[in-house]
PDB file of C-alpha atoms in Angstrom:
ATOM      1  CA  MET A   1      -2.884  10.647  10.189  1.00  0.00           C
ATOM      2  CA  ASP A   2      -0.156  10.924  12.472  1.00  0.00           C
ATOM      3  CA  LEU A   3       3.363   9.171  11.042  1.00  0.00           C
ATOM      4  CA  THR A   4       3.193   6.382  13.996  1.00  0.00           C
ATOM      5  CA  SER A   5       0.150   4.864  12.480  1.00  0.00           C
ATOM      6  CA  TYR A   6       1.264   4.948   8.618  1.00  0.00           C
ATOM      7  CA  ALA A   7       4.686   3.099  10.156  1.00  0.00           C
ATOM      8  CA  GLU A   8       3.322   0.778  11.886  1.00  0.00           C
ATOM      9  CA  TRP A   9       0.745  -0.644   9.023  1.00  0.00           C
ATOM     10  CA  ALA A  10       3.588  -0.300   6.756  1.00  0.00           C
ATOM     11  CA  VAL A  11       5.819  -3.176   8.918  1.00  0.00           C
ATOM     12  CA  ARG A  12       3.041  -4.316   9.003  1.00  0.00           C
ATOM     13  CA  LEU A  13       2.402  -5.070   5.331  1.00  0.00           C
ATOM     14  CA  VAL A  14       6.129  -5.705   4.549  1.00  0.00           C
ATOM     15  CA  ASN A  15       6.293  -8.276   7.366  1.00  0.00           C
ATOM     16  CA  ASP A  16       3.284 -10.270   7.882  1.00  0.00           C
ATOM     17  CA  GLY A  17       2.807 -12.263   4.779  1.00  0.00           C
ATOM     18  CA  ALA A  18       0.058 -11.433   4.157  1.00  0.00           C
ATOM     19  CA  PRO A  19      -1.961  -8.128   3.828  1.00  0.00           C
ATOM     20  CA  PRO A  20      -3.785  -6.695   6.245  1.00  0.00           C
ATOM     21  CA  ALA A  21      -7.298  -7.288   6.289  1.00  0.00           C
ATOM     22  CA  GLU A  22      -8.323  -4.056   4.225  1.00  0.00           C
ATOM     23  CA  LEU A  23      -5.661  -4.287   1.743  1.00  0.00           C
ATOM     24  CA  GLY A  24      -6.600  -8.070   1.042  1.00  0.00           C
ATOM     25  CA  GLU A  25      -9.813  -6.926   0.256  1.00  0.00           C
ATOM     26  CA  VAL A  26      -8.452  -4.870  -2.644  1.00  0.00           C
ATOM     27  CA  PHE A  27      -7.324  -7.828  -3.857  1.00  0.00           C
ATOM     28  CA  ASP A  28     -10.062  -9.903  -3.525  1.00  0.00           C
ATOM     29  CA  LEU A  29     -12.533  -7.412  -5.438  1.00  0.00           C
ATOM     30  CA  ALA A  30     -10.428  -6.921  -8.382  1.00  0.00           C
ATOM     31  CA  ALA A  31      -9.926 -11.125  -8.614  1.00  0.00           C
ATOM     32  CA  ALA A  32     -13.400 -11.458  -8.347  1.00  0.00           C
ATOM     33  CA  GLY A  33     -13.937  -8.686 -11.278  1.00  0.00           C
ATOM     34  CA  ARG A  34     -15.525  -5.980  -9.021  1.00  0.00           C
ATOM     35  CA  GLU A  35     -13.068  -3.198 -10.018  1.00  0.00           C
ATOM     36  CA  ASP A  36     -14.672  -0.234  -9.264  1.00  0.00           C
ATOM     37  CA  GLU A  37     -15.206  -1.735  -5.617  1.00  0.00           C
ATOM     38  CA  ALA A  38     -11.658  -2.497  -5.735  1.00  0.00           C
ATOM     39  CA  VAL A  39     -10.520   1.068  -6.874  1.00  0.00           C
ATOM     40  CA  ALA A  40     -12.374   3.014  -4.525  1.00  0.00           C
ATOM     41  CA  LEU A  41     -11.582   1.007  -1.638  1.00  0.00           C
ATOM     42  CA  LEU A  42      -8.015   1.583  -2.525  1.00  0.00           C
ATOM     43  CA  ASN A  43      -8.472   5.470  -2.929  1.00  0.00           C
ATOM     44  CA  ALA A  44      -9.856   4.983   0.766  1.00  0.00           C
ATOM     45  CA  LEU A  45      -6.958   3.617   2.251  1.00  0.00           C
ATOM     46  CA  LEU A  46      -4.769   6.198   0.104  1.00  0.00           C
ATOM     47  CA  THR A  47      -6.300   8.888   1.595  1.00  0.00           C
ATOM     48  CA  ARG A  48      -6.258   6.804   5.083  1.00  0.00           C
ATOM     49  CA  TYR A  49      -2.209   6.397   4.764  1.00  0.00           C
ATOM     50  CA  PRO A  50      -0.993   8.636   2.663  1.00  0.00           C
ATOM     51  CA  VAL A  51       2.611   7.647   1.063  1.00  0.00           C
ATOM     52  CA  ARG A  52       4.576   9.703  -1.306  1.00  0.00           C
ATOM     53  CA  PRO A  53       6.038   7.051  -4.315  1.00  0.00           C
ATOM     54  CA  GLN A  54       9.525   7.823  -5.100  1.00  0.00           C
ATOM     55  CA  LEU A  55      11.614   6.404  -8.306  1.00  0.00           C
ATOM     56  CA  SER A  56      14.984   5.643  -6.482  1.00  0.00           C
ATOM     57  CA  GLY A  57      17.936   3.838  -7.640  1.00  0.00           C
ATOM     58  CA  HIS A  58      20.999   2.420  -5.501  1.00  0.00           C
ATOM     59  CA  ASP A  59      23.333   0.204  -4.394  1.00  0.00           C
ATOM     60  CA  GLY A  60      23.968  -1.142  -7.874  1.00  0.00           C
ATOM     61  CA  GLN A  61      19.813  -2.246  -7.908  1.00  0.00           C
ATOM     62  CA  ARG A  62      17.824  -1.030 -10.541  1.00  0.00           C
ATOM     63  CA  TRP A  63      15.628   1.619 -10.790  1.00  0.00           C
ATOM     64  CA  HIS A  64      12.560   0.908  -8.023  1.00  0.00           C
ATOM     65  CA  LEU A  65       9.794   2.658  -5.986  1.00  0.00           C
ATOM     66  CA  HIS A  66      10.246   3.481  -2.038  1.00  0.00           C
ATOM     67  CA  LEU A  67       7.571   5.310  -0.306  1.00  0.00           C
ATOM     68  CA  ALA A  68       8.386   8.214   1.331  1.00  0.00           C
ATOM     69  CA  GLU A  69       6.431   9.879   4.726  1.00  0.00           C
TER      70      GLU A  69
END
């Protein structure tokens, strides 16, 4: 996966207000009690759009999570 694809997806996720259809389906499956399917889909998305979470505390803010490329 190239960084441009990930960056475009991440920007849409943050700015659209609603999750992209693929991610929305994860929440729908989980809400319906279909946990195994939700986990499988989320794992597939994480493979397609890999991220490295990092804890960060800056600018007087509490610890929070950043996603790094």
